[in-house]
PDB file of C-alpha atoms in Angstrom:
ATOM      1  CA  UNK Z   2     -28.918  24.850 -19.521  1.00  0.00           C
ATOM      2  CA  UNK Z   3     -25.438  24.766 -17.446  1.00  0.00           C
ATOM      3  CA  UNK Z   4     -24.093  20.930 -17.541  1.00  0.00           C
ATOM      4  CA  UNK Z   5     -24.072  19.988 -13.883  1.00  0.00           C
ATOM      5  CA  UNK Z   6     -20.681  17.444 -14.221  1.00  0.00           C
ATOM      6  CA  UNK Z   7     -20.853  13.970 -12.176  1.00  0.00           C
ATOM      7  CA  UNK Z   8     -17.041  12.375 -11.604  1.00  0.00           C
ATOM      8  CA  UNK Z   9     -18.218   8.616 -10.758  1.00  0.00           C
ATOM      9  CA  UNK Z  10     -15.029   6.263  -9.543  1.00  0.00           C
ATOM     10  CA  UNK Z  11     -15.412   3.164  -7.434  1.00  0.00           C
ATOM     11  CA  UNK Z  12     -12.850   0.592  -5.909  1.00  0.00           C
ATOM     12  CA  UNK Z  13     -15.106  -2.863  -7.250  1.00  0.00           C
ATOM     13  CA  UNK Z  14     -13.434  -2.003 -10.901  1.00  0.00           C
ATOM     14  CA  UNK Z  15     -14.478  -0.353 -13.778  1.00  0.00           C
ATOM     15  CA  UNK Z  16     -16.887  -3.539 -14.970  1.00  0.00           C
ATOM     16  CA  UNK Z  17     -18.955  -3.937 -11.737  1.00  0.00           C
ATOM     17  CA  UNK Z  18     -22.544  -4.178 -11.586  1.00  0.00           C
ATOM     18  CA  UNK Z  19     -22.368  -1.483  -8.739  1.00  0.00           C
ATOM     19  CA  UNK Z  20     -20.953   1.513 -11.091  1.00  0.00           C
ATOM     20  CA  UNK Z  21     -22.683   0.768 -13.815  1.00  0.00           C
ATOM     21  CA  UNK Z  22     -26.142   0.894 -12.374  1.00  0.00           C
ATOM     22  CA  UNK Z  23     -25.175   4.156 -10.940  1.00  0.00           C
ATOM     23  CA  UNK Z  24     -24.151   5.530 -13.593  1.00  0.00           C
ATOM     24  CA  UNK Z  25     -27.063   4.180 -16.039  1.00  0.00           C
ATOM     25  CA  UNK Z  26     -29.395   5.974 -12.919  1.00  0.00           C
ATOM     26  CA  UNK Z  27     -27.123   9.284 -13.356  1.00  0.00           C
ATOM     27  CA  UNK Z  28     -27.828   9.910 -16.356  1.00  0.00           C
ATOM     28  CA  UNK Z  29     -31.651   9.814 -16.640  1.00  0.00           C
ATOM     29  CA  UNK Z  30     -31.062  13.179 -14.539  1.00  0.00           C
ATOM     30  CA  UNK Z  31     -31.358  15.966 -16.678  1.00  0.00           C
ATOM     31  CA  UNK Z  32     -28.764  18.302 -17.480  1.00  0.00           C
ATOM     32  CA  UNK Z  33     -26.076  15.734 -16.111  1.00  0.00           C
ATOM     33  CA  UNK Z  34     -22.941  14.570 -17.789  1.00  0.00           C
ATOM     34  CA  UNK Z  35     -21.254  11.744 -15.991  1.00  0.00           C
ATOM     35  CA  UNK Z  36     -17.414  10.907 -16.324  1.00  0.00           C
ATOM     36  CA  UNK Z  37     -16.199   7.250 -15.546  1.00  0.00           C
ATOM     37  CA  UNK Z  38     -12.809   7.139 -14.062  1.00  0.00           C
ATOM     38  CA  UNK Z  39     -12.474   3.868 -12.389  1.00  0.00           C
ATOM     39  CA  UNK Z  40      -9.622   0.918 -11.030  1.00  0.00           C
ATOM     40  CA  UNK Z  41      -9.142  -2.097 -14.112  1.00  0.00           C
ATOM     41  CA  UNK Z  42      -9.147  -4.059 -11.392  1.00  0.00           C
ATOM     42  CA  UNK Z  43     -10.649  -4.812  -7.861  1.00  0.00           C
ATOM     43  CA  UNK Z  44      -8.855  -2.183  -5.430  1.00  0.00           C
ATOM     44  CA  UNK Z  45     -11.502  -3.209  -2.025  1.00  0.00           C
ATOM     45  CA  UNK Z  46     -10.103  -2.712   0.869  1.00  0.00           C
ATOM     46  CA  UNK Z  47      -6.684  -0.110  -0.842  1.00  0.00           C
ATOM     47  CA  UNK Z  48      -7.741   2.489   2.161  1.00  0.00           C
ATOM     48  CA  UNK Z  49      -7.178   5.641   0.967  1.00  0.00           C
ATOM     49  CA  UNK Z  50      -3.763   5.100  -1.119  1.00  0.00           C
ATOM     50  CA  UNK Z  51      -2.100   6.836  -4.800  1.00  0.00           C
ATOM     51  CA  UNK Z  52       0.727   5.165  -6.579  1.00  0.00           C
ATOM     52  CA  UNK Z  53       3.704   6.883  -6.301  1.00  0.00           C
ATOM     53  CA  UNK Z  54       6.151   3.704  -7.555  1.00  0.00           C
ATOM     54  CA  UNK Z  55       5.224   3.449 -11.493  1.00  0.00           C
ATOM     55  CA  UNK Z  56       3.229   5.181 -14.329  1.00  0.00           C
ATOM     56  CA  UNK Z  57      -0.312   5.258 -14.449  1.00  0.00           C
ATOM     57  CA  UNK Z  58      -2.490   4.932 -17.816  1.00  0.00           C
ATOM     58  CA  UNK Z  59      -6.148   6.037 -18.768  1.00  0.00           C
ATOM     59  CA  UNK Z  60      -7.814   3.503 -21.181  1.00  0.00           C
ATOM     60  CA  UNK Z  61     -10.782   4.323 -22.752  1.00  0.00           C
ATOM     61  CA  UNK Z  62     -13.486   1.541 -22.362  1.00  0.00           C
ATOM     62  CA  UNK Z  63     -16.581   4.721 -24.253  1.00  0.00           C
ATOM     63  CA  UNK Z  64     -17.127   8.109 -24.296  1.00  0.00           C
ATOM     64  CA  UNK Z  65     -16.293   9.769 -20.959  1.00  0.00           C
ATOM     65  CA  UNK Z  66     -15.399   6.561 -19.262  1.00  0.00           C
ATOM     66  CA  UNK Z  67     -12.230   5.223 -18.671  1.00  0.00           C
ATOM     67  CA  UNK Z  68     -10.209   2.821 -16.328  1.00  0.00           C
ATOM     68  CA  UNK Z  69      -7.215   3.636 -15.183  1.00  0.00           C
ATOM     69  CA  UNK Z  70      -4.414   0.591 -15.536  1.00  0.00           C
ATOM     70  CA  UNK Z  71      -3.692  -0.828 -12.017  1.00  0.00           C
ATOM     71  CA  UNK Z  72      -4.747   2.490 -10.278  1.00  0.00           C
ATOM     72  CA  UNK Z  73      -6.508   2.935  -7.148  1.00  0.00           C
ATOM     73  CA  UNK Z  74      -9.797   4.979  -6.720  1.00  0.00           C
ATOM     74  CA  UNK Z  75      -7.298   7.641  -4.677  1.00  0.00           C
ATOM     75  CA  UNK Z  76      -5.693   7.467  -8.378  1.00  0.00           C
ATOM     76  CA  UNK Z  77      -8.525   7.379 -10.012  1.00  0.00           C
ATOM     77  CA  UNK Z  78      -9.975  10.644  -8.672  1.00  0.00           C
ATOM     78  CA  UNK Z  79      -6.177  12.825  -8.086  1.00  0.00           C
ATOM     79  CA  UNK Z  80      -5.590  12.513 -11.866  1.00  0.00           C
ATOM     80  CA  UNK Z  81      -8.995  12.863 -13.423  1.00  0.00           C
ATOM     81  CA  UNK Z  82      -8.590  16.484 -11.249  1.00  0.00           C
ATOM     82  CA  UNK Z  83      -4.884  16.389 -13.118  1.00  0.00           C
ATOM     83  CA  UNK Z  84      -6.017  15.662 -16.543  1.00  0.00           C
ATOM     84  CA  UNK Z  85     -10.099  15.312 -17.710  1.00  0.00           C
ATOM     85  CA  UNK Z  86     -11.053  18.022 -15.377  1.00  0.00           C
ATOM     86  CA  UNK Z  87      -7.637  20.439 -15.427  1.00  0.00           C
ATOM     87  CA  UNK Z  88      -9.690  23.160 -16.260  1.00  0.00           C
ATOM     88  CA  UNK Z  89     -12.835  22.682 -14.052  1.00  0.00           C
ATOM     89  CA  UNK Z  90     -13.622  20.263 -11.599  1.00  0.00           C
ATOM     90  CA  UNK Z  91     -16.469  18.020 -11.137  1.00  0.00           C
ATOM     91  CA  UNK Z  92     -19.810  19.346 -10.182  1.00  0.00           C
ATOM     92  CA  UNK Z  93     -19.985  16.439  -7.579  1.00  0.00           C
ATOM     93  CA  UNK Z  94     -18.306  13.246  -7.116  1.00  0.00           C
ATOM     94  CA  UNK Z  95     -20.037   9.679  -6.339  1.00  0.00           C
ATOM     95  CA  UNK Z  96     -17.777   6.657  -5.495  1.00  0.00           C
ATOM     96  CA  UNK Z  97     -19.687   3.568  -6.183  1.00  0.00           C
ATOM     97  CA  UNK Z  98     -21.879   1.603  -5.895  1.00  0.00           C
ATOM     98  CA  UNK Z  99     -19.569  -0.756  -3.425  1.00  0.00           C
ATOM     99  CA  UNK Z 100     -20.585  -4.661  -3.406  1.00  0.00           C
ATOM    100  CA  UNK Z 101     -20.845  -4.759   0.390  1.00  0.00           C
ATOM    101  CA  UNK Z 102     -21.112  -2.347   3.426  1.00  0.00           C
ATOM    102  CA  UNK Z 103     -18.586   0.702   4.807  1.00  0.00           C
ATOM    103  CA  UNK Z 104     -19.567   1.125   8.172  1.00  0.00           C
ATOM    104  CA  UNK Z 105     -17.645   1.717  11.557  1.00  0.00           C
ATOM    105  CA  UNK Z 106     -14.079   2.012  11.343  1.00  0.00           C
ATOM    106  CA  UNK Z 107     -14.040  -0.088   7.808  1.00  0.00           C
ATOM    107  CA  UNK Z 108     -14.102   2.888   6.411  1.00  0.00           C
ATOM    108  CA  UNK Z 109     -10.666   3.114   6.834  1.00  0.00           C
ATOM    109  CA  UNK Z 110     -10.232   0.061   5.209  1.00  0.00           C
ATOM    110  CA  UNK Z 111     -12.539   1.160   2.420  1.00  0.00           C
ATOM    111  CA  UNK Z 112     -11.109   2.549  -1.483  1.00  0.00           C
ATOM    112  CA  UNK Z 113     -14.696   3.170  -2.376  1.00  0.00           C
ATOM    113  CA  UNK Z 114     -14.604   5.451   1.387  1.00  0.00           C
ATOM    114  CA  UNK Z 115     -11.398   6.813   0.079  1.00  0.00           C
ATOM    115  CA  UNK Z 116     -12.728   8.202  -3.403  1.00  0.00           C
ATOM    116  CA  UNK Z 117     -14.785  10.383  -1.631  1.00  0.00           C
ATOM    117  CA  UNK Z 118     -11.689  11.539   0.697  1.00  0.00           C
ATOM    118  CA  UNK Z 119     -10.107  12.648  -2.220  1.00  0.00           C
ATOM    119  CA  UNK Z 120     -13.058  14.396  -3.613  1.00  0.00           C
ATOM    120  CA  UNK Z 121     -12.860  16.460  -0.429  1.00  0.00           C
ATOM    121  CA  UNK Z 122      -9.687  16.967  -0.402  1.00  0.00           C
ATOM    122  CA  UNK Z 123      -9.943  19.036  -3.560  1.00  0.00           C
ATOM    123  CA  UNK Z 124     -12.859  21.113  -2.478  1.00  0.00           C
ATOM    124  CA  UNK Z 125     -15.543  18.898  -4.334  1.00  0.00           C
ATOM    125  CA  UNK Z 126     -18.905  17.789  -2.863  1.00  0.00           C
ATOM    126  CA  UNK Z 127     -18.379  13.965  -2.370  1.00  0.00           C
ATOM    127  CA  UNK Z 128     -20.272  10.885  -1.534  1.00  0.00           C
ATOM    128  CA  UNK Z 129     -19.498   7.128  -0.938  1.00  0.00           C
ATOM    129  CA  UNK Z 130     -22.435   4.735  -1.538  1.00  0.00           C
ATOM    130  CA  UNK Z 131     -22.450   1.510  -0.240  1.00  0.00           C
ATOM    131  CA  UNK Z 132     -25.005  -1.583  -0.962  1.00  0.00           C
ATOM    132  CA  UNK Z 133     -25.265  -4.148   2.046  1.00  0.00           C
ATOM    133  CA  UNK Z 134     -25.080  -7.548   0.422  1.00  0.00           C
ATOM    134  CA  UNK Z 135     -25.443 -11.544   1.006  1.00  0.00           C
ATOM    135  CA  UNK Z 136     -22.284 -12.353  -0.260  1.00  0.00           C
ATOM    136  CA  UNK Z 137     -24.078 -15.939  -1.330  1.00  0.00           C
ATOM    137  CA  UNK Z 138     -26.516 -13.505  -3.311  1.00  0.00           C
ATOM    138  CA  UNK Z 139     -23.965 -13.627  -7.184  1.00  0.00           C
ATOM    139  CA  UNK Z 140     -25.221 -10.905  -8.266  1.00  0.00           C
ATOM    140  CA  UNK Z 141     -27.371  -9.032  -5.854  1.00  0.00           C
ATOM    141  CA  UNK Z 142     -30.269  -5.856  -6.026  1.00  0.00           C
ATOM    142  CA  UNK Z 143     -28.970  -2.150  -6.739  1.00  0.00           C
ATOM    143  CA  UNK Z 144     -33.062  -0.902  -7.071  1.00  0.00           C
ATOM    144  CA  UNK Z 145     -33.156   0.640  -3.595  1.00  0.00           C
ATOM    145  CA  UNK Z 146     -29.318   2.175  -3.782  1.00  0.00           C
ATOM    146  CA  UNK Z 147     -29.534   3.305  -7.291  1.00  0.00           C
ATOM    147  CA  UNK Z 148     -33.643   5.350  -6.610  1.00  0.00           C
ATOM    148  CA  UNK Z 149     -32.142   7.308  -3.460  1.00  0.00           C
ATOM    149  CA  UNK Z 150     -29.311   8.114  -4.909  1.00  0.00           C
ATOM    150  CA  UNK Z 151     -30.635   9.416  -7.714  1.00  0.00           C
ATOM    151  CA  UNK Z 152     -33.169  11.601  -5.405  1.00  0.00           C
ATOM    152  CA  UNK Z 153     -30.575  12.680  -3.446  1.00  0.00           C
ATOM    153  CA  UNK Z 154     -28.353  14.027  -6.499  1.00  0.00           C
ATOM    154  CA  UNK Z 155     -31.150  15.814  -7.553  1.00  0.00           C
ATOM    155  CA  UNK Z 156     -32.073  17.649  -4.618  1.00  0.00           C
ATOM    156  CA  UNK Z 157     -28.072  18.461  -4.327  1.00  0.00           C
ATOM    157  CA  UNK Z 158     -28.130  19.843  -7.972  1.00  0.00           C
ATOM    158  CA  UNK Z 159     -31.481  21.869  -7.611  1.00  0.00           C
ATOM    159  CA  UNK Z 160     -30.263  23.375  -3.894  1.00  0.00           C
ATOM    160  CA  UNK Z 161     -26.839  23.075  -2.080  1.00  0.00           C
ATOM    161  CA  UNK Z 162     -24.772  19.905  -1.131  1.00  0.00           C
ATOM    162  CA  UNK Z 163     -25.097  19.413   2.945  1.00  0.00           C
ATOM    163  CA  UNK Z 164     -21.568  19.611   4.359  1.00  0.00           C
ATOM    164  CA  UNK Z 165     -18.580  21.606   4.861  1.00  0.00           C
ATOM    165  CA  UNK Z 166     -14.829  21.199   3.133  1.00  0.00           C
ATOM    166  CA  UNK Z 167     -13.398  18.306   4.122  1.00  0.00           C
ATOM    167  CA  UNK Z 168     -16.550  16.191   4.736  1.00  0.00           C
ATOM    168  CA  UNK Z 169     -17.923  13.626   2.915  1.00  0.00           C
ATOM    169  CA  UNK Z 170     -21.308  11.705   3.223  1.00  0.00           C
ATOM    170  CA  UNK Z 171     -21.006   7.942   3.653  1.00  0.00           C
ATOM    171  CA  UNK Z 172     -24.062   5.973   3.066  1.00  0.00           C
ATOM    172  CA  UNK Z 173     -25.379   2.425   3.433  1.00  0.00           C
ATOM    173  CA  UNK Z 174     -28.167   0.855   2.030  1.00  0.00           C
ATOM    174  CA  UNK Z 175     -30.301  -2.310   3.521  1.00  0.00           C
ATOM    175  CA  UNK Z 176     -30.053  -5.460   1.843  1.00  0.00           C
ATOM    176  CA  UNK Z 177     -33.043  -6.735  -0.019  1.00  0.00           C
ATOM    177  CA  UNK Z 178     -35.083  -3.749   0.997  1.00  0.00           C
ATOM    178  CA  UNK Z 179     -37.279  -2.284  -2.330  1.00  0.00           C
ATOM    179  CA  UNK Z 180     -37.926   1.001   0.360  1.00  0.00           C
ATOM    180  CA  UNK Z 181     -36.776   2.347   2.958  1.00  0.00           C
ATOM    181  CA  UNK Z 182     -36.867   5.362   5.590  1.00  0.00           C
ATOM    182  CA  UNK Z 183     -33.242   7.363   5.784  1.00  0.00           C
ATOM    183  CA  UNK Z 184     -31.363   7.917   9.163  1.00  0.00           C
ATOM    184  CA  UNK Z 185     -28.602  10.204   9.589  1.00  0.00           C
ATOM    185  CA  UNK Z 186     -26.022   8.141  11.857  1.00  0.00           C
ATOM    186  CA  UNK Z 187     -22.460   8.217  13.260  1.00  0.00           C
ATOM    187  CA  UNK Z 188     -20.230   5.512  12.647  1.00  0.00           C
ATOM    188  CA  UNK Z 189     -20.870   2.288  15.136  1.00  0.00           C
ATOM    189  CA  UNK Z 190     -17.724   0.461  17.129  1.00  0.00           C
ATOM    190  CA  UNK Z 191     -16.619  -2.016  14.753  1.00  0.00           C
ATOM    191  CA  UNK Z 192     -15.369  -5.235  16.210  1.00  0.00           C
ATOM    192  CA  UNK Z 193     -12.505  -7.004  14.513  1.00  0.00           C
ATOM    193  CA  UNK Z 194     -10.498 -10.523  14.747  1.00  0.00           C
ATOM    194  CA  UNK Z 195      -8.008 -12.187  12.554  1.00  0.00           C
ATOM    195  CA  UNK Z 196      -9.056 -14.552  10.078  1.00  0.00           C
ATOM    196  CA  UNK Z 197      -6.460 -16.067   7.641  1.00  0.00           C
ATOM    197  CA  UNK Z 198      -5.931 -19.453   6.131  1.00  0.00           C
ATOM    198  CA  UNK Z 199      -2.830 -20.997   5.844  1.00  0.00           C
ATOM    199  CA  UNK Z 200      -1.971 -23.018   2.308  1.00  0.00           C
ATOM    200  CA  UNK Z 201       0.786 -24.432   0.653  1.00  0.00           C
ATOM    201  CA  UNK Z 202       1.518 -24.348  -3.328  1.00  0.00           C
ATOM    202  CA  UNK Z 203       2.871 -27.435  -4.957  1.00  0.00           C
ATOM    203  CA  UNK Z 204       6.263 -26.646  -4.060  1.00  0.00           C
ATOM    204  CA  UNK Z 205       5.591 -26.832   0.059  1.00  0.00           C
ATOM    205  CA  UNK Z 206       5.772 -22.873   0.015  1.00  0.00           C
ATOM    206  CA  UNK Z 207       2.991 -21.483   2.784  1.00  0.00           C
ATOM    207  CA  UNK Z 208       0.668 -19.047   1.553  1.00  0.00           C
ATOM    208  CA  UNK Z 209      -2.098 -17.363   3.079  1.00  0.00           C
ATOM    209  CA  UNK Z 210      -5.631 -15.579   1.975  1.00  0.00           C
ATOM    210  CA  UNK Z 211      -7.048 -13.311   4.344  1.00  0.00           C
ATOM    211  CA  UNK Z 212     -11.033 -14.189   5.292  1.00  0.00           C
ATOM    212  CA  UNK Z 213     -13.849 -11.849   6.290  1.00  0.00           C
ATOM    213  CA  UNK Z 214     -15.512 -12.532   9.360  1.00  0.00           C
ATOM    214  CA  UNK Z 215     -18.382 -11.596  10.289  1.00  0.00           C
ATOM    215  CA  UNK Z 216     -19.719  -7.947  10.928  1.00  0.00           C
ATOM    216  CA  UNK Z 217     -19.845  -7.262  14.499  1.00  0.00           C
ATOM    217  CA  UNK Z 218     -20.473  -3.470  15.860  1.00  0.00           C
ATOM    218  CA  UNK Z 219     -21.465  -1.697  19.246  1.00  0.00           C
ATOM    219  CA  UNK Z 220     -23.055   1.443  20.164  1.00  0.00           C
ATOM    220  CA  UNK Z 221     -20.164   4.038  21.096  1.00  0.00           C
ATOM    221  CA  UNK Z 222     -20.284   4.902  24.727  1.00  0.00           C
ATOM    222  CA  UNK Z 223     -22.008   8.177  25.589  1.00  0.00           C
ATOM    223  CA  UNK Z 224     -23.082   8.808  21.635  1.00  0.00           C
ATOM    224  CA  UNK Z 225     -26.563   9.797  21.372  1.00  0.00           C
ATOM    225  CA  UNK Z 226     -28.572   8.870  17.912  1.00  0.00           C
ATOM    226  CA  UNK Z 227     -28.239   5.522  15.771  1.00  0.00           C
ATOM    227  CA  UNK Z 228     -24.931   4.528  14.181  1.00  0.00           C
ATOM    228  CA  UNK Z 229     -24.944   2.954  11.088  1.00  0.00           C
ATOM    229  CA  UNK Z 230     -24.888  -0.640  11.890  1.00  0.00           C
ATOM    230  CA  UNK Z 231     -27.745   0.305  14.418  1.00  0.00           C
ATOM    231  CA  UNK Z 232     -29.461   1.734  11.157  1.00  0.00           C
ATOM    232  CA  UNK Z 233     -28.806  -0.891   9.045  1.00  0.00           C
ATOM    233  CA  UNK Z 234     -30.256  -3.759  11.183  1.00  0.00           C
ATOM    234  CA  UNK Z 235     -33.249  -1.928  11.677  1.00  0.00           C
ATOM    235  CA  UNK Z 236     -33.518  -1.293   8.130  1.00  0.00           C
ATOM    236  CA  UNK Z 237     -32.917   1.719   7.593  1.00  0.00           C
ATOM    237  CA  UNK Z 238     -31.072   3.402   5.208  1.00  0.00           C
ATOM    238  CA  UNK Z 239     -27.652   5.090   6.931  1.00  0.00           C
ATOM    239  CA  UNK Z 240     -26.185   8.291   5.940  1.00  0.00           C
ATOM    240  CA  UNK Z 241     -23.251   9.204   7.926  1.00  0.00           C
ATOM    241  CA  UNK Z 242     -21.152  12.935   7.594  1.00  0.00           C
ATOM    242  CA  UNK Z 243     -17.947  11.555   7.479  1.00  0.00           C
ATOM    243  CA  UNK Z 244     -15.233  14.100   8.657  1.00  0.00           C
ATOM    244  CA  UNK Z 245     -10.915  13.688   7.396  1.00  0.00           C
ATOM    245  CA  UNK Z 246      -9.779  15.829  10.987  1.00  0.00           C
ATOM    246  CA  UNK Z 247      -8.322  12.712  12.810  1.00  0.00           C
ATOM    247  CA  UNK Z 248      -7.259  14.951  15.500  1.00  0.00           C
ATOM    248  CA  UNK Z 249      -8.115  13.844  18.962  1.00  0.00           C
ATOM    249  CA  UNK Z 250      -9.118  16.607  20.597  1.00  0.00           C
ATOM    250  CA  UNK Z 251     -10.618  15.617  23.450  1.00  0.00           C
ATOM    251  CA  UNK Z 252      -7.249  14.155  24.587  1.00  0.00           C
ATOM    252  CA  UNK Z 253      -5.189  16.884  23.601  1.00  0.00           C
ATOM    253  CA  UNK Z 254      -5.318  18.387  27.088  1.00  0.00           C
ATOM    254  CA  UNK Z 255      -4.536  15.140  29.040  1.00  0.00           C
ATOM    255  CA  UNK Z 256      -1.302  14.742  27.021  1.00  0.00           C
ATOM    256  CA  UNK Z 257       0.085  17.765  27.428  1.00  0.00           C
ATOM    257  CA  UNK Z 258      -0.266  16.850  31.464  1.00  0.00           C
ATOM    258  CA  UNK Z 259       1.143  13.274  30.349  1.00  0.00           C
ATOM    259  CA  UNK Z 260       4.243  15.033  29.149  1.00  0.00           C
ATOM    260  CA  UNK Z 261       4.732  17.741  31.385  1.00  0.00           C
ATOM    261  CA  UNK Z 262       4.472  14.909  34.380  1.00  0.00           C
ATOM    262  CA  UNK Z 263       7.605  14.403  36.247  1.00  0.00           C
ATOM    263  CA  UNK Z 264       7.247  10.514  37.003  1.00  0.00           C
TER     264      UNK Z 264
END
């Protein structure tokens, strides 16, 4: 039987409860070998970033998992390609499972988001999985997340995975849900506001910690179908295609009048 290879990375860090249920779930698929290349540290919220400014270094934590020293999951993912898989690349690629949702235009924000990016990047089927949590919940329920991902990797290794280069599927699961239906969504209108709080260290120097606040979306005008947040609330589960063309087309026309207008 041909090995059908699984590169798993995440941006919660290589010990989170996330990753480790998904890859425990992986690998009761048969014929799968799963490879762990993942942050040593927290890197939520990194966007879609590789370290350019110092050295990078695998550590091996067992067999065909490692974390990478200070590395992002951008990292985490270019030099796996570079090194583990130098000879053939990953089968697939699954970044998570992320603590918390990637909907809307967090998914810019998002380093588990941008471990699928990369997968894409270099031709190989991606997904980013994301668990919707109650951030008072410690330690919080991977069941539902963990089951449907596990489906849906096995339908993608029996048939064909559902996208085009350069696209990626982003999905969301409802919190404390056991079961769910699946809807296929676009990504909602995320609204945003600044939340940071001011301190000062024993010396009188200001510091500040940014907060969350608290998620806030719209329907995007004109956009038939559900987006995500839409999906969520109802819940659903939320599968998004997630395209990297951040071209605007639809206003390439009106600034080429822009510039050719004599004011």
């Amino acid at each position: 039987m041909k090995i059908y290879n699984i590169l798993v990375t995440n941006d919660d860090g290589y010990e989170a409860k996330g990753l480790l249920e998904l890859v425990k779930t992986l690998k009761e698929i048969e014929g799968v070998r799963v490879t762990v290349v993942a942050p040593a540290n927290e890197k939520s919220a990194c966007s879609h970033s590789i370290t350019l400014s110092r050295p990078l270094r695998f550590i091996g934590i067992d067999d065909d998992f490692f974390k990478l020293d200070d590395g992002t999951p951008g990292d985490c993912v270019y030099l796996s390609l570079a090194s583990i898989f130098a000879d053939r690349k990953p089968d697939l690629l699954i970044s998570g499972i992320n603590r918390g949702s990637n909907m809307g235009e967090d998914i810019t924000y998002s380093g588990t988001a941008a471990g699928a990016m990369e997968g894409v990047l270099h031709d190989i089927p991606s997904i980013a999985i994301s668990q919707v949590m109650d951030f008072s919940d410690p330690g919080g329920d991977f069941f539902l997340a963990s089951s449907f991902i596990k489906d849906l990797v096995v339908k993608i290794k029996n048939g064909s995975f559902p996208l085009p280069k350069r696209e990626f599927l982003n999905i969301n699961i409802p919190y404390d849900k056991k079961e769910a239906e699946v809807k296929v969504t676009y990504a909602g209108y995320r609204h945003y506001a600044n939340d940071a709080h001011a301190h000062r260290n024993p010396r009188g120097e200001e510091f500040y910690w940014l907060g969350l606040h608290p998620l806030s979306f719209s329907p995007r005008a004109g956009q038939k179908g559900m987006s995500d947040y839409e999906a969520i609330k109802a819940g659903y589960i939320s599968i998004t295609p997630i395209m990297l063309d951040l071209s605007a087309y639809k206003s390439m026309e009106g600034l080429e009048t822009w510039l050719n207008t004599t004011e």
